[in-house]
XYZ file of C-alpha atoms in Angstrom:
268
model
C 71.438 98.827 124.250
C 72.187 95.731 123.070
C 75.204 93.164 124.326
C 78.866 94.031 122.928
C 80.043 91.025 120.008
C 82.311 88.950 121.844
C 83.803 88.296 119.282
C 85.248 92.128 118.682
C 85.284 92.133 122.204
C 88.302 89.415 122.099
C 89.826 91.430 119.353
C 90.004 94.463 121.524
C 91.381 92.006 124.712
C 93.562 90.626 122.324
C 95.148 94.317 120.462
C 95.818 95.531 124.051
C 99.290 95.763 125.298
C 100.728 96.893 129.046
C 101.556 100.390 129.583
C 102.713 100.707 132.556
C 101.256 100.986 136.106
C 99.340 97.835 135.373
C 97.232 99.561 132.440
C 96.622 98.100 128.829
C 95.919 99.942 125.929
C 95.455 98.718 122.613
C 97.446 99.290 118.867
C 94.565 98.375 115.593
C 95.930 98.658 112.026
C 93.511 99.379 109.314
C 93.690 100.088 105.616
C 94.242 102.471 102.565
C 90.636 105.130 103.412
C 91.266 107.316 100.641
C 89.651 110.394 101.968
C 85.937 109.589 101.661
C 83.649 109.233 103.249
C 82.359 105.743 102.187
C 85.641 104.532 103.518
C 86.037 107.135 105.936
C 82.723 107.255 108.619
C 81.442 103.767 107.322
C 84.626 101.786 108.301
C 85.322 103.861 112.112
C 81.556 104.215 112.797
C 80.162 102.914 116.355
C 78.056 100.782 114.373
C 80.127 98.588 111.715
C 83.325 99.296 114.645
C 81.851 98.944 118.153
C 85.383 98.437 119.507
C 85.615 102.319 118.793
C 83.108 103.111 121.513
C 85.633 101.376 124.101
C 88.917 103.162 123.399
C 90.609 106.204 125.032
C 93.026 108.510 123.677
C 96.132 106.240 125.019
C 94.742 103.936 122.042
C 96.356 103.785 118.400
C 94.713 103.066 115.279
C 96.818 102.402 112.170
C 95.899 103.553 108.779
C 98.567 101.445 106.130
C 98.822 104.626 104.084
C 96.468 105.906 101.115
C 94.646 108.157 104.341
C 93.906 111.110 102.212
C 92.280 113.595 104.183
C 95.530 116.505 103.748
C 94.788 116.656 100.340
C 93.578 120.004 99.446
C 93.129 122.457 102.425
C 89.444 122.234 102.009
C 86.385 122.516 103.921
C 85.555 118.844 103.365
C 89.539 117.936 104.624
C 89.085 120.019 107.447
C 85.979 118.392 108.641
C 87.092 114.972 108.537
C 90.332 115.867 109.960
C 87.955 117.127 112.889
C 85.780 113.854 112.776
C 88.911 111.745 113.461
C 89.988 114.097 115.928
C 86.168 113.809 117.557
C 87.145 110.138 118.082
C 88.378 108.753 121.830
C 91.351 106.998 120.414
C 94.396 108.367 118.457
C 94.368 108.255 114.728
C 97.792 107.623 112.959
C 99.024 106.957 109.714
C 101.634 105.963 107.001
C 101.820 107.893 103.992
C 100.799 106.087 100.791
C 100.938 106.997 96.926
C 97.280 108.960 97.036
C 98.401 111.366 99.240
C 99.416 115.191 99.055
C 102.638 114.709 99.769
C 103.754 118.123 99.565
C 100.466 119.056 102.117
C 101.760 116.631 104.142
C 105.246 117.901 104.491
C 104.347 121.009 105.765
C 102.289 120.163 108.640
C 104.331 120.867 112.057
C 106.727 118.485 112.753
C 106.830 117.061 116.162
C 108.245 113.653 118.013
C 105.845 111.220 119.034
C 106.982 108.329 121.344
C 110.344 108.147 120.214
C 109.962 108.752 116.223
C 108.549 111.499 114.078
C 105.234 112.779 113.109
C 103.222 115.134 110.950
C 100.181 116.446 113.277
C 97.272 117.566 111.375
C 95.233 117.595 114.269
C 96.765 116.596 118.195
C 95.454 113.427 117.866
C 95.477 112.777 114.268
C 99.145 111.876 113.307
C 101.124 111.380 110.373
C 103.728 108.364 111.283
C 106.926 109.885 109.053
C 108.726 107.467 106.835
C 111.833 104.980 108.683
C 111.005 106.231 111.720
C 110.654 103.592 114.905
C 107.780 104.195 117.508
C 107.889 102.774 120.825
C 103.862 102.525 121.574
C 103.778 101.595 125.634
C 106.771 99.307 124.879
C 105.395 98.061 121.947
C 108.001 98.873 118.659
C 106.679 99.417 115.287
C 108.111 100.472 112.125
C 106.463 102.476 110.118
C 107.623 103.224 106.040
C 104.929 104.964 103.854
C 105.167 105.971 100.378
C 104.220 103.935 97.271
C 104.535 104.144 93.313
C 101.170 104.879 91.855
C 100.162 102.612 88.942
C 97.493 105.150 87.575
C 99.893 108.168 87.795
C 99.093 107.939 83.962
C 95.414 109.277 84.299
C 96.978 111.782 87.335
C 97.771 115.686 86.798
C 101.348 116.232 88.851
C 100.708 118.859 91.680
C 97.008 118.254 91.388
C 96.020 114.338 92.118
C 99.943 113.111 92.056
C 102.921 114.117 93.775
C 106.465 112.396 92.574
C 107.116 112.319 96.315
C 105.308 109.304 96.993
C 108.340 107.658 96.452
C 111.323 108.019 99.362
C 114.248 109.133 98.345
C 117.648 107.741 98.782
C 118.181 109.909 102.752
C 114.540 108.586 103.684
C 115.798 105.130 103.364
C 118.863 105.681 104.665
C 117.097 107.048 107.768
C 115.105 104.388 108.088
C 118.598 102.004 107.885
C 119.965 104.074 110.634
C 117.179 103.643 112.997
C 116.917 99.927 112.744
C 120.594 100.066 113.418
C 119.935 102.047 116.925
C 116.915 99.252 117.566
C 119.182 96.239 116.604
C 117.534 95.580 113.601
C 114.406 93.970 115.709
C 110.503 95.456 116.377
C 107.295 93.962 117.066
C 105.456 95.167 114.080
C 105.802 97.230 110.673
C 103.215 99.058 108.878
C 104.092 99.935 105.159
C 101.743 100.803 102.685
C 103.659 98.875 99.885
C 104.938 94.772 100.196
C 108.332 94.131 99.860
C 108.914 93.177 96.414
C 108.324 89.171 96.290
C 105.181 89.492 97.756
C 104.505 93.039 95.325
C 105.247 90.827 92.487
C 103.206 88.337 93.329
C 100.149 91.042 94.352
C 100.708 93.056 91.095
C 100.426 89.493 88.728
C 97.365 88.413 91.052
C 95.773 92.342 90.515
C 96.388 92.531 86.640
C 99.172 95.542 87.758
C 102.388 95.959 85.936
C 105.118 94.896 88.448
C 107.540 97.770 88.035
C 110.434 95.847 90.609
C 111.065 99.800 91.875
C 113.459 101.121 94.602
C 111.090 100.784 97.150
C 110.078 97.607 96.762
C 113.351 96.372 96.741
C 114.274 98.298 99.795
C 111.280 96.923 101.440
C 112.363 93.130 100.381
C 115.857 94.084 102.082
C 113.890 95.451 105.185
C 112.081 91.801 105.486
C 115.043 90.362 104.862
C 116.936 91.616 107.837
C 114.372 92.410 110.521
C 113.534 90.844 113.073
C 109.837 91.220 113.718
C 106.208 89.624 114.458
C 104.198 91.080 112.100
C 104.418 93.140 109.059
C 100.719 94.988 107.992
C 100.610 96.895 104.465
C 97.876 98.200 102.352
C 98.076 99.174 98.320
C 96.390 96.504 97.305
C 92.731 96.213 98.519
C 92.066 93.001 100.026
C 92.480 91.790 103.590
C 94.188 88.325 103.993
C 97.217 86.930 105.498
C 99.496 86.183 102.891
C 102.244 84.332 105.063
C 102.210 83.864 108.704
C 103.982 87.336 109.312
C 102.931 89.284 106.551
C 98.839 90.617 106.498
C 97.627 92.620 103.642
C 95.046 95.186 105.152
C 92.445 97.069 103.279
C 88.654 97.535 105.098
C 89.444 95.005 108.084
C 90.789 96.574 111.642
C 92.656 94.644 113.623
C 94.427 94.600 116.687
C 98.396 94.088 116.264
C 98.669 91.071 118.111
C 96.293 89.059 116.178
C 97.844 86.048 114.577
C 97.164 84.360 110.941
C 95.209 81.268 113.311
C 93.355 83.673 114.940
C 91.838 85.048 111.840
C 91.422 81.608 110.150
C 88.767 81.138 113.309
C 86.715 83.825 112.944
C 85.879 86.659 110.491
C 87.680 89.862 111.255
C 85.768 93.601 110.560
């Protein structure tokens, strides 16, 4: 077998954070996989993600919503579901617009290092919306849901579910909890921006910018928060767009990279 990259190597180094007793372990955030398989096995593979091979269940990975794989009880959800749960690390995920969110919602509810989750499988979590995680003393935030700007070509029940929008008490929870964490984390995964950067996404993507609740609450959420880094997906493309905000689509990357460290070295 050949030598490891160094380069993902460093990554993994670099994504690891102290857990006690002298131990690291290490938080990655990837982006929207959209239950298939082309996004799915290529992405987490041993082969296009050797990091993979090195991680242990005490590891995180991140999807930034759009995960996809509770979407219709079948055979094919329940195999993938097993394939992520075949991996060493932990899978978790934000909730994004292509998502069945009524699936979702009745998965068993359980808490998971301080906040909320949905388990579909015991290592393959869904991170619930405004709730605050406390990874190995690492905080993130994590806020799913999106408006879908194809709901027009969508059948409701069937391929779109009007609760991929939070409602009014989902936001309010999520207020609440940044209140008992003094308004300050380490990271936030979303799946939508907060709405200057949306507006600026949707004009780049040829998307109508609708300026919705969400977005707005989002741009209020950046406004106030103290953080280091805020991941989201929705869009497709991986690039930093400020120094704290990092659109994520096919890339994974550990949570403590920083916009320089990318700007080095190609990141995948």
């Amino acid at each position: 077998m050949g030598q490891p990259d160094r380069r993902q190597t460093g990554r993994a180094r670099a994504g690891r954070v102290q857990a006690g007793e002298g131990e690291l372990m290490a938080i990655f955030v990837t982006g929207d996989v959209h239950g298939g398989a082309e996004y799915g096995s290529s992405r987490f593979s041993s082969k296009s993600w050797p990091d993979g091979r090195t991680l242990s269940r005490d590891d995180v990975v991140v999807v930034a919503g759009d995960f996809g794989f509770v979407w219709d009880g079948s055979n094919t959800d329940r195999y993938w579901l097993d394939w992520f749960e075949s991996k060493p690390w932990t899978t978790c995920f934000v909730d994004g617009n292509h998502e069945n969110h009524r699936m979702l919602a009745e998965l068993p509810e359980t808490e998971w290092n301080g906040g909320r989750v949905h388990v579909a499988r015991p290592h393959v979590l869904h991170l619930m919306r405004g709730e605050v995680f406390d990874i190995a003393g690492t905080t993130v935030l994590a806020m799913g849901g999106a408006a879908s700007h194809d709901r027009e070509w969508r059948k409701e029940g069937k391929s779109w579910w009007p609760e991929e929008m939070p409602s009014e008490t989902e936001m309010e929870r999520c207020r609440r909890n940044l209140d008992a964490a003094g308004w300050k984390v380490d990271y936030v995964v979303t799946h939508e921006a907060p709405a200057d950067l949306a507006g600026d996404l949707c004009w780049e993507c040829n998307r109508p910018f609708e300026d919705d609740p969400l977005q707005n609450f989002l741009g209020e959420i950046d406004r106030r928060l103290d953080f280091k880094t805020w991941f989201f997906g929705h869009y497709h493309d991986d690039e930093w767009r400020d120094g704290r905000h990092r659109l994520i689509y096919r890339d994974i990357v550990p949570v403590g990279v920083r916009r320089e460290d990318e700007d080095r070295e190609p990141v995948g």
